[in-house]
Amino acid sequence: MKRAILAAVLALSVTLPALTPALAVQPEEVLPDPALESRARAISQELRCLVCQNQSIDDSNAPLARDLRVLVRDRLQAGDSDAKVMEYVTDRYGDYVLLRPPFKATTLVLWIGPFAVLLLGAIGTFLFLRGRRGVAAGADTAPLSADERRRLDALLRKDD
Amino acid sequence: MRRLLYLLPFLLFIGVGVAFYLGFQRDPRDIPSALIDKPAPTFDLPAIPGQPATGGLSSAKLTGDVTLVNVFASWCIPCKAEHPVITRLSREQGVTVFGINYKDKPEDALTWLARNGNPYAAIGADQDGRVSIDWGVYGVPESYLIDRQGRIRFKHVGPLTPKVVEEQLLPMVKHLRQG
């Protein structure tokens, strides 16, 4: 019984999101040309809704998101390339509208940062491990100076 | 030298701490405008139907003097709170304020202006919100300070408060009028 319930819950959790139309896109917005429409969908998934901020305009029910979706479709119908449409929107709202930040000087830390930290960590670990192995093997002990050797010899001779 | 190496994690911690501290001071809703120091978008908006006396608002009106463009709507509650500040700016502090009436029903906008007073030198009705998108508007109210050459020099998102006016807007107006 428990198993059956669990199975049902699991099945629902898998199928429900697929069944419910999670789209904010309204039927009247959809373009008649399926190729253009799919380009519009792809573009609007890349654009941030400025009202809700962490949703794309494709997901968002905010009125501004709708206006931007319609705008994207209008630009495409006017014959703009995908890049042109993106440029049109970023000219007005800045890079902030892009859900994937562009790679440039101001976002360098964002893109490179995690890898730099990882690299530094790896270098640190490598140096640490090498240092320890060195100590264990006695590889980093300096050879005796002439004076030290003389004193050592003296000590050893005393033992005899 | 060795000792400095041991201090490194602590220094890193302080660095990250400062970065977070500064980061959390920022208002995440405050999106920097892409249009600062750029010319205001070219547009030509009609007057609110029923109020043709001022003849709408176009980009041509935005040159010559330092002006403030205020995007507002009758359905926007912070706009109501901001209205006295705008009125003071226009009537007492001598700043020409233009209005963009964002996605409003004409009759609602007219009622709102009749009730609260009309401090705007001219108002353009942006019924479909397209012109506001050109301005990078993402919520009302928003205000833009335009210099004499018609370039956007300052943007404020949300209602203008006496504090923002005193500390940021008026000094900027004074500066721009001299320049």
Coordinates of C-alpha atoms in Angstrom, one line a residue:
Chain A
M1 CA 0.0 0.0 0.0
K2 CA 2.7 2.4 1.0
R3 CA 4.6 1.5 -2.1
A4 CA 1.6 2.1 -4.3
I5 CA 1.1 5.6 -2.8
L6 CA 4.8 6.3 -3.2
A7 CA 4.7 5.2 -6.8
A8 CA 1.7 7.3 -7.5
V9 CA 3.3 10.4 -6.0
L10 CA 6.4 9.8 -7.9
A11 CA 4.5 9.3 -11.2
L12 CA 2.5 12.4 -10.6
S13 CA 5.6 14.5 -9.7
V14 CA 7.2 13.4 -13.0
T15 CA 4.2 13.9 -15.2
L16 CA 2.5 16.9 -13.7
P17 CA 5.0 19.5 -14.7
A18 CA 4.9 18.2 -18.2
L19 CA 1.1 18.3 -18.3
T20 CA 0.5 21.8 -16.8
P21 CA 1.3 24.5 -19.4
A22 CA 4.0 26.3 -17.4
L23 CA 4.2 28.8 -20.2
A24 CA 3.4 32.4 -19.8
V25 CA 3.1 32.8 -23.6
Q26 CA -0.5 33.5 -24.5
P27 CA -2.0 31.9 -27.6
E28 CA -2.5 35.3 -29.3
E29 CA 1.2 36.1 -29.0
V30 CA 2.2 33.0 -31.0
L31 CA 3.5 33.7 -34.5
P32 CA 1.9 31.9 -37.4
D33 CA 5.4 30.9 -38.7
P34 CA 6.6 28.0 -36.5
A35 CA 10.3 28.7 -37.4
L36 CA 10.0 32.3 -36.3
E37 CA 8.0 31.3 -33.2
S38 CA 10.7 28.8 -32.1
R39 CA 13.4 31.5 -32.6
A40 CA 11.3 33.9 -30.5
R41 CA 10.9 31.3 -27.8
A42 CA 14.6 30.7 -27.8
I43 CA 15.4 34.4 -27.5
S44 CA 12.8 35.0 -24.8
Q45 CA 14.3 32.2 -22.7
E46 CA 17.6 34.1 -22.7
L47 CA 16.0 37.4 -21.6
R48 CA 15.5 38.3 -18.0
C49 CA 12.2 39.6 -16.8
L50 CA 13.1 42.9 -15.2
V51 CA 10.1 42.9 -12.9
C52 CA 10.6 39.5 -11.4
Q53 CA 14.3 39.5 -12.1
N54 CA 15.0 35.8 -11.8
Q55 CA 12.6 34.5 -14.4
S56 CA 13.0 34.7 -18.2
I57 CA 10.4 36.7 -20.0
D58 CA 9.3 33.4 -21.5
D59 CA 8.2 32.2 -18.0
S60 CA 7.0 35.4 -16.5
N61 CA 3.4 36.6 -16.3
A62 CA 4.4 40.2 -15.7
P63 CA 2.9 42.6 -18.1
L64 CA 6.3 44.0 -19.1
A65 CA 7.5 40.4 -19.9
R66 CA 4.5 40.1 -22.2
D67 CA 5.3 43.4 -23.9
L68 CA 8.9 42.3 -24.4
R69 CA 7.8 38.9 -25.8
V70 CA 5.6 40.8 -28.3
L71 CA 8.5 43.2 -29.0
V72 CA 10.8 40.3 -29.7
R73 CA 8.3 38.8 -32.1
D74 CA 7.7 42.1 -33.8
R75 CA 11.5 42.5 -34.4
L76 CA 11.8 39.0 -35.8
Q77 CA 8.9 39.6 -38.2
A78 CA 10.5 42.8 -39.3
G79 CA 13.4 40.6 -40.4
D80 CA 15.9 41.1 -37.6
S81 CA 18.5 38.4 -36.9
D82 CA 18.5 36.8 -33.4
A83 CA 21.6 38.8 -32.5
K84 CA 20.0 42.0 -33.7
V85 CA 17.0 41.4 -31.5
M86 CA 19.2 40.8 -28.5
E87 CA 21.1 43.9 -29.3
Y88 CA 17.9 45.9 -29.5
V89 CA 16.9 44.8 -26.0
T90 CA 20.3 45.2 -24.4
D91 CA 20.6 48.7 -25.9
R92 CA 17.6 49.6 -23.8
Y93 CA 18.0 47.6 -20.7
G94 CA 21.8 46.8 -20.6
D95 CA 23.5 43.5 -20.1
Y96 CA 21.4 43.0 -17.0
V97 CA 18.5 41.6 -19.2
L98 CA 20.7 38.7 -20.3
L99 CA 20.3 35.6 -18.2
R100 CA 23.7 34.5 -19.4
P101 CA 26.1 37.3 -18.8
P102 CA 28.4 38.1 -21.7
F103 CA 32.1 37.5 -21.5
K104 CA 33.8 40.9 -21.2
A105 CA 36.2 42.9 -19.0
T106 CA 33.6 43.7 -16.4
T107 CA 32.4 40.1 -16.0
L108 CA 35.8 38.6 -16.1
V109 CA 35.9 37.8 -12.4
L110 CA 32.5 36.2 -12.7
W111 CA 33.6 33.8 -15.5
I112 CA 37.2 33.2 -14.5
G113 CA 36.9 33.5 -10.7
P114 CA 35.8 29.9 -9.8
F115 CA 38.4 28.4 -12.2
A116 CA 41.1 30.6 -10.7
V117 CA 40.2 29.6 -7.2
L118 CA 40.2 25.9 -8.2
L119 CA 43.6 26.4 -9.9
L120 CA 45.1 28.1 -6.9
G121 CA 43.8 25.3 -4.7
A122 CA 45.4 22.7 -6.9
I123 CA 48.7 24.5 -6.9
G124 CA 48.5 24.8 -3.1
T125 CA 47.8 21.2 -2.7
F126 CA 50.5 20.2 -5.1
L127 CA 53.1 22.3 -3.2
F128 CA 51.9 21.1 0.1
L129 CA 52.1 17.4 -0.9
R130 CA 55.5 17.8 -2.5
G131 CA 56.8 19.5 0.6
R132 CA 55.6 16.7 2.8
R133 CA 57.1 14.0 0.6
G134 CA 60.4 16.0 0.6
V135 CA 60.4 16.0 4.4
A136 CA 59.7 12.3 4.6
A137 CA 62.5 11.4 2.2
G138 CA 64.8 13.8 3.9
A139 CA 65.4 15.3 0.5
D140 CA 65.4 18.9 1.7
T141 CA 68.0 18.5 4.4
A142 CA 71.0 20.5 3.4
P143 CA 74.4 18.7 3.2
L144 CA 76.6 19.2 6.2
S145 CA 79.0 22.0 6.1
A146 CA 82.7 21.4 6.6
D147 CA 82.6 22.6 10.2
E148 CA 79.6 20.4 11.0
R149 CA 81.3 17.3 9.5
R150 CA 84.4 17.9 11.6
R151 CA 82.3 18.2 14.8
L152 CA 80.3 15.0 13.8
D153 CA 83.5 13.1 13.2
A154 CA 84.8 14.2 16.6
L155 CA 81.7 13.0 18.3
L156 CA 81.8 9.7 16.5
R157 CA 85.4 9.2 17.4
K158 CA 84.6 9.9 21.0
D159 CA 82.2 7.0 21.0
D160 CA 84.8 4.4 19.9
Chain B
M1 CA 57.8 35.4 4.4
R2 CA 56.5 32.2 5.8
R3 CA 54.5 34.1 8.4
L4 CA 52.9 36.2 5.6
L5 CA 51.8 32.9 3.9
Y6 CA 50.0 31.9 7.1
L7 CA 48.2 35.2 7.2
L8 CA 46.9 34.7 3.7
P9 CA 43.7 32.8 4.6
F10 CA 42.9 35.5 7.1
L11 CA 43.5 38.3 4.5
L12 CA 41.4 36.4 2.0
F13 CA 38.6 36.1 4.5
I14 CA 38.7 39.8 5.2
G15 CA 38.6 40.5 1.4
V16 CA 35.6 38.3 0.8
G17 CA 33.9 39.8 3.9
V18 CA 34.4 43.3 2.5
A19 CA 33.1 42.2 -0.9
F20 CA 30.0 40.7 0.6
Y21 CA 29.4 43.7 2.9
L22 CA 29.5 46.1 -0.1
G23 CA 27.5 43.7 -2.2
F24 CA 24.7 43.5 0.3
Q25 CA 24.5 47.3 0.6
R26 CA 23.4 47.4 -3.0
D27 CA 19.7 47.3 -3.8
P28 CA 19.2 44.4 -6.1
R29 CA 16.2 46.0 -7.7
D30 CA 18.2 49.0 -8.7
I31 CA 19.3 48.2 -12.2
P32 CA 21.9 50.5 -13.8
S33 CA 20.5 52.2 -16.8
A34 CA 22.1 51.4 -20.1
L35 CA 21.2 54.8 -21.3
I36 CA 23.1 57.1 -19.0
D37 CA 25.0 59.7 -21.0
K38 CA 23.3 58.6 -24.1
P39 CA 20.8 60.7 -26.1
A40 CA 17.2 60.2 -25.0
P41 CA 15.3 57.9 -27.4
T42 CA 13.6 59.5 -30.3
F43 CA 9.8 59.4 -29.8
D44 CA 6.6 61.3 -30.5
L45 CA 3.8 60.6 -28.1
P46 CA 0.3 62.1 -28.5
A47 CA -1.4 63.9 -25.6
I48 CA -3.7 62.0 -23.4
P49 CA -7.0 61.9 -25.4
G50 CA -9.2 64.6 -23.9
Q51 CA -6.3 66.8 -22.9
P52 CA -4.8 68.0 -26.2
A53 CA -3.9 71.5 -25.0
T54 CA -0.2 70.7 -24.3
G55 CA 0.2 68.7 -27.5
G56 CA 1.8 65.6 -26.3
L57 CA 5.5 64.9 -25.8
S58 CA 8.2 64.3 -28.3
S59 CA 12.0 64.1 -28.1
A60 CA 12.2 67.5 -29.7
K61 CA 10.9 69.1 -26.5
L62 CA 13.7 67.7 -24.4
T63 CA 16.5 70.0 -25.6
G64 CA 17.3 73.5 -24.6
D65 CA 17.0 73.3 -20.8
V66 CA 17.6 70.7 -18.2
T67 CA 14.4 68.7 -17.9
L68 CA 13.0 65.9 -15.9
V69 CA 11.0 63.1 -17.6
N70 CA 8.7 61.3 -15.1
V71 CA 7.0 58.1 -16.1
F72 CA 3.8 57.7 -14.1
A73 CA 0.4 56.0 -14.2
S74 CA -2.9 56.6 -12.3
W75 CA -2.9 52.9 -11.2
C76 CA 0.5 53.2 -9.6
I77 CA 0.4 53.8 -5.9
P78 CA 4.0 55.0 -5.4
C79 CA 3.3 57.6 -8.1
K80 CA 0.7 59.1 -5.8
A81 CA 3.2 59.3 -3.1
E82 CA 5.7 60.9 -5.4
H83 CA 3.3 63.4 -6.8
P84 CA 3.8 66.2 -4.2
V85 CA 7.6 66.0 -4.7
I86 CA 7.1 66.3 -8.5
T87 CA 4.8 69.2 -8.0
R88 CA 7.3 71.0 -5.7
L89 CA 10.0 70.4 -8.3
S90 CA 8.0 72.0 -11.0
R91 CA 6.3 74.9 -9.2
E92 CA 8.9 75.9 -6.6
Q93 CA 12.3 74.6 -7.7
G94 CA 11.9 75.7 -11.3
V95 CA 12.6 72.3 -13.0
T96 CA 10.6 71.6 -16.1
V97 CA 8.9 68.3 -15.6
F98 CA 7.5 66.3 -18.5
G99 CA 5.3 63.3 -18.0
I100 CA 5.0 60.0 -19.8
N101 CA 1.7 58.5 -18.9
Y102 CA 2.4 54.7 -18.9
K103 CA -0.3 52.3 -20.0
D104 CA -3.1 54.2 -18.6
K105 CA -6.8 54.5 -19.5
P106 CA -7.2 58.2 -20.7
E107 CA -10.2 58.8 -18.4
D108 CA -8.3 57.4 -15.4
A109 CA -5.3 59.6 -16.1
L110 CA -7.4 62.7 -16.5
T111 CA -9.3 62.1 -13.3
W112 CA -6.0 61.4 -11.5
L113 CA -4.5 64.7 -12.8
A114 CA -7.7 66.7 -12.0
R115 CA -7.7 65.3 -8.4
N116 CA -4.0 65.6 -7.6
G117 CA -3.0 68.6 -9.8
N118 CA -1.0 68.6 -13.0
P119 CA 2.6 69.7 -12.5
Y120 CA 3.7 68.6 -16.0
A121 CA 4.7 71.0 -18.7
A122 CA 3.5 68.4 -21.2
I123 CA 2.4 64.8 -21.1
G124 CA 2.7 62.1 -23.7
A125 CA 0.4 59.1 -23.5
D126 CA 2.3 55.8 -23.9
Q127 CA -0.7 53.5 -24.1
D128 CA 1.1 50.4 -25.4
G129 CA 4.2 51.0 -23.4
R130 CA 6.5 50.8 -26.4
V131 CA 8.1 54.2 -26.0
S132 CA 8.8 53.4 -22.3
I133 CA 10.6 50.3 -23.4
D134 CA 12.8 52.5 -25.5
W135 CA 13.6 54.4 -22.3
G136 CA 14.4 51.2 -20.5
V137 CA 11.5 51.6 -18.1
Y138 CA 10.7 48.4 -16.1
G139 CA 8.4 49.8 -13.5
V140 CA 6.6 53.0 -12.7
P141 CA 7.4 55.5 -11.4
E142 CA 10.8 56.2 -13.0
S143 CA 12.4 59.6 -13.6
Y144 CA 15.1 60.7 -16.0
L145 CA 17.1 63.9 -15.9
I146 CA 17.9 65.2 -19.3
D147 CA 20.6 67.7 -20.0
R148 CA 20.4 70.6 -22.4
Q149 CA 21.7 68.6 -25.3
G150 CA 19.0 66.0 -24.7
R151 CA 21.1 63.3 -23.1
I152 CA 20.0 61.2 -20.2
R153 CA 22.2 62.0 -17.3
F154 CA 20.5 60.5 -14.2
K155 CA 17.9 57.9 -13.6
H156 CA 15.8 57.2 -10.5
V157 CA 13.7 54.1 -10.2
G158 CA 10.8 54.3 -7.8
P159 CA 9.2 57.3 -6.3
L160 CA 11.3 60.5 -6.0
T161 CA 11.7 61.4 -2.3
P162 CA 12.6 64.8 -0.9
K163 CA 16.0 63.2 0.1
V164 CA 16.8 62.1 -3.4
V165 CA 15.7 65.5 -4.8
E166 CA 17.9 67.4 -2.2
E167 CA 20.9 65.2 -2.3
Q168 CA 21.1 64.0 -5.9
L169 CA 18.6 65.6 -8.3
L170 CA 19.0 69.3 -7.5
P171 CA 22.8 69.3 -7.3
M172 CA 22.8 67.5 -10.7
V173 CA 20.4 70.1 -12.2
K174 CA 22.6 72.9 -11.0
H175 CA 25.7 71.3 -12.4
L176 CA 24.0 70.6 -15.7
R177 CA 22.7 74.1 -16.0
Q178 CA 26.2 75.5 -15.7
G179 CA 27.7 73.0 -18.1

